[in-house]
mmCIF file of C-alpha atoms in Angstrom:
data_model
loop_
_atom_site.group_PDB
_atom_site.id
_atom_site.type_symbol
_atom_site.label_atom_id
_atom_site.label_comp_id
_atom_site.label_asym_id
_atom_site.label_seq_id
_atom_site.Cartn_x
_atom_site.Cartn_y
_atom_site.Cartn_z
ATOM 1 C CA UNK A 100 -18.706 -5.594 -5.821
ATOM 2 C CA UNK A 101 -15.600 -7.943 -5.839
ATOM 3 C CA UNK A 102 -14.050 -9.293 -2.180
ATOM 4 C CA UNK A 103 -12.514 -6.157 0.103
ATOM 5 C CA UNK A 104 -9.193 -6.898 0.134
ATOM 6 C CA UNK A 105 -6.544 -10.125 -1.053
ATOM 7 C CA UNK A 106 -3.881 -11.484 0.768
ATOM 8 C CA UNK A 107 -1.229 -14.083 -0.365
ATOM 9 C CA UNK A 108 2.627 -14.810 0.531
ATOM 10 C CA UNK A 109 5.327 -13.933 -1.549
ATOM 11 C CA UNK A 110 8.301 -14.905 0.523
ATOM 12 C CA UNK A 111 10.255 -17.923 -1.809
ATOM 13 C CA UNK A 112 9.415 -16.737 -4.996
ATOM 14 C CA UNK A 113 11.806 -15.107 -7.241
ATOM 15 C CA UNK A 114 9.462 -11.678 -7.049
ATOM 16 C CA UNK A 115 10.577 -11.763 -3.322
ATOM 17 C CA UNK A 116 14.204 -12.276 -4.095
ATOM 18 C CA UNK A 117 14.188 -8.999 -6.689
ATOM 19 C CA UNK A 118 12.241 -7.033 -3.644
ATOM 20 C CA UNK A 119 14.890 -7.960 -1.219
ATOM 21 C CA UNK A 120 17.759 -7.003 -3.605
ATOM 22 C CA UNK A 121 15.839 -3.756 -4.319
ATOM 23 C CA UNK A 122 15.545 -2.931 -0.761
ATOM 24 C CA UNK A 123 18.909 -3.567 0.605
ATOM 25 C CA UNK A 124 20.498 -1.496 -1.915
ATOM 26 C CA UNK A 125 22.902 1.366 -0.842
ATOM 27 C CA UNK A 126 21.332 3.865 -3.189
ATOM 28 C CA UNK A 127 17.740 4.198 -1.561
ATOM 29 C CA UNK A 128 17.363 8.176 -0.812
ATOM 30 C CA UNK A 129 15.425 8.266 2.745
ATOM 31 C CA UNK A 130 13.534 10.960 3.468
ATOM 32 C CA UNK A 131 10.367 12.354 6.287
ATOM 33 C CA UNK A 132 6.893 11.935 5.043
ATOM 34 C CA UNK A 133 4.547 13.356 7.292
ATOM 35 C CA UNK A 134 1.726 14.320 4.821
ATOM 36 C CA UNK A 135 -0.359 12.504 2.239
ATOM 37 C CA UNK A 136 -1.120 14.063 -1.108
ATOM 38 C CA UNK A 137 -4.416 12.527 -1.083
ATOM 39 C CA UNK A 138 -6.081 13.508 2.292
ATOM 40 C CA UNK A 139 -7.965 16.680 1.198
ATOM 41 C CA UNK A 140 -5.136 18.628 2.910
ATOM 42 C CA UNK A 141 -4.960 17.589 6.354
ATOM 43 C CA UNK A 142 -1.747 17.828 8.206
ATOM 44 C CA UNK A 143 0.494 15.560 10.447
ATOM 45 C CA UNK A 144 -1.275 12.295 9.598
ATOM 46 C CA UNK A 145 1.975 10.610 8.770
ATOM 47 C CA UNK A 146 4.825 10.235 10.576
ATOM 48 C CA UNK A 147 7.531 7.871 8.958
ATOM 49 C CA UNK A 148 10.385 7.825 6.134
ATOM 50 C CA UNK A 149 10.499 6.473 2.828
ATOM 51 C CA UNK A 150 12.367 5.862 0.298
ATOM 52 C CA UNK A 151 10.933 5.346 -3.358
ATOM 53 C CA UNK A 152 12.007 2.638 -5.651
ATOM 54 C CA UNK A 153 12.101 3.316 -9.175
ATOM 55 C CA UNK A 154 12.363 0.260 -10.988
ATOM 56 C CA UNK A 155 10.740 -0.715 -14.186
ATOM 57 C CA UNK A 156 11.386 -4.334 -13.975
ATOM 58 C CA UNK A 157 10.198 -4.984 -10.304
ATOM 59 C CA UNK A 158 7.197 -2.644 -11.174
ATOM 60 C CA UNK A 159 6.464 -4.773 -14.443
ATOM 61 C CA UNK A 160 6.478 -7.926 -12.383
ATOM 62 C CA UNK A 161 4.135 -6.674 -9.235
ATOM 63 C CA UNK A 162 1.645 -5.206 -12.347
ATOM 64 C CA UNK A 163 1.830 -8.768 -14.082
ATOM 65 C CA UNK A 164 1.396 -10.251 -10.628
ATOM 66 C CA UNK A 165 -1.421 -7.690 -9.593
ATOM 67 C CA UNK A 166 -3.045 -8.173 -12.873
ATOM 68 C CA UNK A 167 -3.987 -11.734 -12.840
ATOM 69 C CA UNK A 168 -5.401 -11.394 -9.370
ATOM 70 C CA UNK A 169 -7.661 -7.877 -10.872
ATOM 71 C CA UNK A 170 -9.155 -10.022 -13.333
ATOM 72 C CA UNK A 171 -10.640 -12.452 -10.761
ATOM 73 C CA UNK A 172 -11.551 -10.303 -8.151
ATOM 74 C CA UNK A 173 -11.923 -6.990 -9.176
ATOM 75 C CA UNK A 174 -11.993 -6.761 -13.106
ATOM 76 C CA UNK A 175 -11.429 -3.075 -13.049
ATOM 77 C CA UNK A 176 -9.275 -1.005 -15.964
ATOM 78 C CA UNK A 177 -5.411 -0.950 -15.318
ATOM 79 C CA UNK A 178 -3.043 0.704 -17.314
ATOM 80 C CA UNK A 179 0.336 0.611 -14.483
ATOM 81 C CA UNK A 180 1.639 1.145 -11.219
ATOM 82 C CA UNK A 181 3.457 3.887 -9.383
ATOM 83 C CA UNK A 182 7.152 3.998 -8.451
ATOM 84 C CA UNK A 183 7.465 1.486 -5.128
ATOM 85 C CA UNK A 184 7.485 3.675 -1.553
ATOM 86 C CA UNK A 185 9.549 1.532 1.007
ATOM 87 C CA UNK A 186 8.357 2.880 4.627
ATOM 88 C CA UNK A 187 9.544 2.637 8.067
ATOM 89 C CA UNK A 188 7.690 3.272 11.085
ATOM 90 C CA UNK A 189 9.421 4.010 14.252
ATOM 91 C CA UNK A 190 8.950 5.579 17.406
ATOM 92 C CA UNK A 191 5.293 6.273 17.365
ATOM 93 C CA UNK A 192 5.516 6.351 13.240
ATOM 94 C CA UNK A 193 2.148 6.324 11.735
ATOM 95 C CA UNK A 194 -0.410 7.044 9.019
ATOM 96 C CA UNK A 195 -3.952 8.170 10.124
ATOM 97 C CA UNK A 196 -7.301 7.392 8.445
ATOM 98 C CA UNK A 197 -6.864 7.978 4.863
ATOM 99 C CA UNK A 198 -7.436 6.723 1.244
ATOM 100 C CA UNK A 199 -4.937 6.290 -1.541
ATOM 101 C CA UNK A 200 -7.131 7.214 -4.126
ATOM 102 C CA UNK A 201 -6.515 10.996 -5.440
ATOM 103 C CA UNK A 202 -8.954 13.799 -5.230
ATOM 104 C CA UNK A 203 -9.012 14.331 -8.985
ATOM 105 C CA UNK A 204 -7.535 12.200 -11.575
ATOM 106 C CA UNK A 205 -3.999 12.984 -12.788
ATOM 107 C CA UNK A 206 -2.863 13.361 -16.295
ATOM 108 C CA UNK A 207 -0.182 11.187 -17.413
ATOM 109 C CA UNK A 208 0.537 11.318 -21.168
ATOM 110 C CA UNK A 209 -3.056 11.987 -23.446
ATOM 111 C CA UNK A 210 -4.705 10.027 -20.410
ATOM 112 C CA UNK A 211 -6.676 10.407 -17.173
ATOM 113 C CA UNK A 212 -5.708 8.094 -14.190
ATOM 114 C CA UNK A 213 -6.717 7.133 -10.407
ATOM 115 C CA UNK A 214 -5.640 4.915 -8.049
ATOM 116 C CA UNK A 215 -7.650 1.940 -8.148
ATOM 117 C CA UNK A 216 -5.826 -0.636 -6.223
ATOM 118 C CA UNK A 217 -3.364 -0.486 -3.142
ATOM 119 C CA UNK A 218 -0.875 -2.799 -2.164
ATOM 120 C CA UNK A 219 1.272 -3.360 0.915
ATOM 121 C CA UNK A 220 4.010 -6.052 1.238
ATOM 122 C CA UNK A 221 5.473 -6.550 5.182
ATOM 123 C CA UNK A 222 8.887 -6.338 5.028
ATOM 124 C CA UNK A 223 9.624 -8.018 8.415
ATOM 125 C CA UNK A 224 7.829 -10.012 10.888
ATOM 126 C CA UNK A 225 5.265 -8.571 13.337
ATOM 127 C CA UNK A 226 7.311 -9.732 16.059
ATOM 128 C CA UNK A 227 10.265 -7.059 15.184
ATOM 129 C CA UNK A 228 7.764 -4.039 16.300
ATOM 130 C CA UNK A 229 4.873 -4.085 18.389
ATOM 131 C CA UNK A 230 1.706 -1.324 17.574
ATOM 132 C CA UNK A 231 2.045 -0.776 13.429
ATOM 133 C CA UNK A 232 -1.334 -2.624 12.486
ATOM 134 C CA UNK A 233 -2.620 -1.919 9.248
ATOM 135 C CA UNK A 234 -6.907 -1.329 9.704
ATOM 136 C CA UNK A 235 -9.232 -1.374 6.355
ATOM 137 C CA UNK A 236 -12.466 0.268 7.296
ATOM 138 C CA UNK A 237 -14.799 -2.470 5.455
ATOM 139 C CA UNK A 238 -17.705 -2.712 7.791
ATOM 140 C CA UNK A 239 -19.609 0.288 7.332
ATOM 141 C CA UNK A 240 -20.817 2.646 10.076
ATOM 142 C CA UNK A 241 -23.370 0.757 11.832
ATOM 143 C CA UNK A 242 -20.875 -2.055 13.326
ATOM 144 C CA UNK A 243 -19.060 -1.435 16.736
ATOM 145 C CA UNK A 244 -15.703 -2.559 15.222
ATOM 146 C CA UNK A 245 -15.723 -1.259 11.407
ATOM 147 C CA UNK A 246 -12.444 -2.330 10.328
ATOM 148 C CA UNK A 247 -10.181 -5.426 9.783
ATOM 149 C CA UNK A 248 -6.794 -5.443 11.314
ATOM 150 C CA UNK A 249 -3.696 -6.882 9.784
ATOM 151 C CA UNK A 250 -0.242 -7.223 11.066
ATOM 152 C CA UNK A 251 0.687 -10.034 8.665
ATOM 153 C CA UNK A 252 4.315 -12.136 8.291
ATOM 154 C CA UNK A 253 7.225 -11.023 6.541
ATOM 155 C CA UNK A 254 6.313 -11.485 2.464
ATOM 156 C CA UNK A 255 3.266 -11.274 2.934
ATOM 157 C CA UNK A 256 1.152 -9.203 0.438
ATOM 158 C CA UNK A 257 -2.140 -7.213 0.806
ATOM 159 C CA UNK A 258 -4.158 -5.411 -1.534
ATOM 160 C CA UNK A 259 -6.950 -3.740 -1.827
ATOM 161 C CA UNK A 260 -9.289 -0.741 -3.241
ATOM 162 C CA UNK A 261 -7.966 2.218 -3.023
ATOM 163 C CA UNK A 262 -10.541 3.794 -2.486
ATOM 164 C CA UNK A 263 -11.172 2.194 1.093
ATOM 165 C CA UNK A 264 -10.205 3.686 4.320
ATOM 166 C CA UNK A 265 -7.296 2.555 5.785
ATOM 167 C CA UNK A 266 -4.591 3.613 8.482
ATOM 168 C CA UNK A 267 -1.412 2.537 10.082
ATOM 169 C CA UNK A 268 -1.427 2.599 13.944
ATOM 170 C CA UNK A 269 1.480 4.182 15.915
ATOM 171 C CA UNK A 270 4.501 1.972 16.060
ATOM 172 C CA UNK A 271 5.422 1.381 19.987
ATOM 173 C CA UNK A 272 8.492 -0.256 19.987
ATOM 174 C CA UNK A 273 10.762 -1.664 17.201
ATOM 175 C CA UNK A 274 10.968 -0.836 13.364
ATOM 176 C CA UNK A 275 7.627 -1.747 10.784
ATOM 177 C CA UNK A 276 8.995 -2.220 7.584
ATOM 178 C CA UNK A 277 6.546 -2.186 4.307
ATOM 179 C CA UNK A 278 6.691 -1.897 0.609
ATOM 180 C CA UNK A 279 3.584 0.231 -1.262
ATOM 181 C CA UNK A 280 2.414 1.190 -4.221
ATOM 182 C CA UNK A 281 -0.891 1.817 -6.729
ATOM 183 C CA UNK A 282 -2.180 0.334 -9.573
ATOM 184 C CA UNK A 283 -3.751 2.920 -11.679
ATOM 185 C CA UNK A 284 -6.513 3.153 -14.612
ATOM 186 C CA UNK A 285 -9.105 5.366 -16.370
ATOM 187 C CA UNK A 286 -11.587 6.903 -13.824
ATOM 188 C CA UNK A 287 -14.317 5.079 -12.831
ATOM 189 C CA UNK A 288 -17.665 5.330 -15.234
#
């Protein structure tokens, strides 16, 4: 098995520039997302808005980007990425233990596809919000603390399997801003 998670810094890059213009644009649709579509059903595990993103060029670019990094770390089977989900967490916004991965694979076209990788760009710095940590169980279940914890700088990038539990805490005070989305291939074999 490749490394749990990657984490790099995109702020000055001209990938950064294109997410800022695609963020700060006046058509983004904002709406409540308080449940997952992956989370075997549960209920009120998220409590935040988003706005999705559909962009083919900034999605070709994060893919390219996302790509390079697969190969040496992961080597699994990509094919593409979802549309981009902008989030903000305020107010005691959060997103309880879940995975990104879906339940069954999804048909798209003559193909079968799952999540296989799950990325997470912070969108402003941690000292705009306080609470709003991002924990990756990757410790397993006979460790007292079982996660990592990440509350990285603005442009900074995470990703990881999506297969791994992760959760947002509740936001105390201020605004978290982040930028997701999946990279998606063939099932497992």
């Amino acid at each position: 098995m490749g490394l749990n998670y990657c984490v790099n810094d995109l702020s000055n890059t001209p990938l950064w520039n294109l997410i800022q213009e695609k963020i700060n644009s006046d058509n983004l649709r904002w709406e409540d997302a308080n449940d997952a579509s992956t989370d075997g059903g549960r209920k009120n595990i998220r409590t935040s808005k988003i706005a999705w993103i559909v962009d083919a060029y900034l999605r070709q670019q994060l893919f390219n980007s996302v790509v390079i990094l697969n190969k040496q770390t992961w080597n699994y089977d990509l094919d593409g990425s979802d549309a981009l989900q902008y989030g903000t967490y305020s107010d005691g916004g959060k997103y309880d233990w879940h995975i990104d991965q879906e339940l069954e694979p999804r048909k798209v076209g003559d193909q079968y596809l799952i999540r296989k990788l799950s990325m997470t760009i912070w969108l402003n710095d941690p000292d705009e919000y306080e609470g709003g940590e991002l924990d990756i169980e990757v410790k397993g279940p006979h460790r007292d603390l079982r996660y990592d914890t990440f509350k990285l700088s603005k442009g900074s990038i995470l990703i990881f399997p999506s297969y791994m539990w992760h959760r947002v805490r509740p936001v105390t005070l201020g605004v978290r801003k982040s930028l997701v989305t999946w990279f998606s291939g063939p099932p497992f074999k």
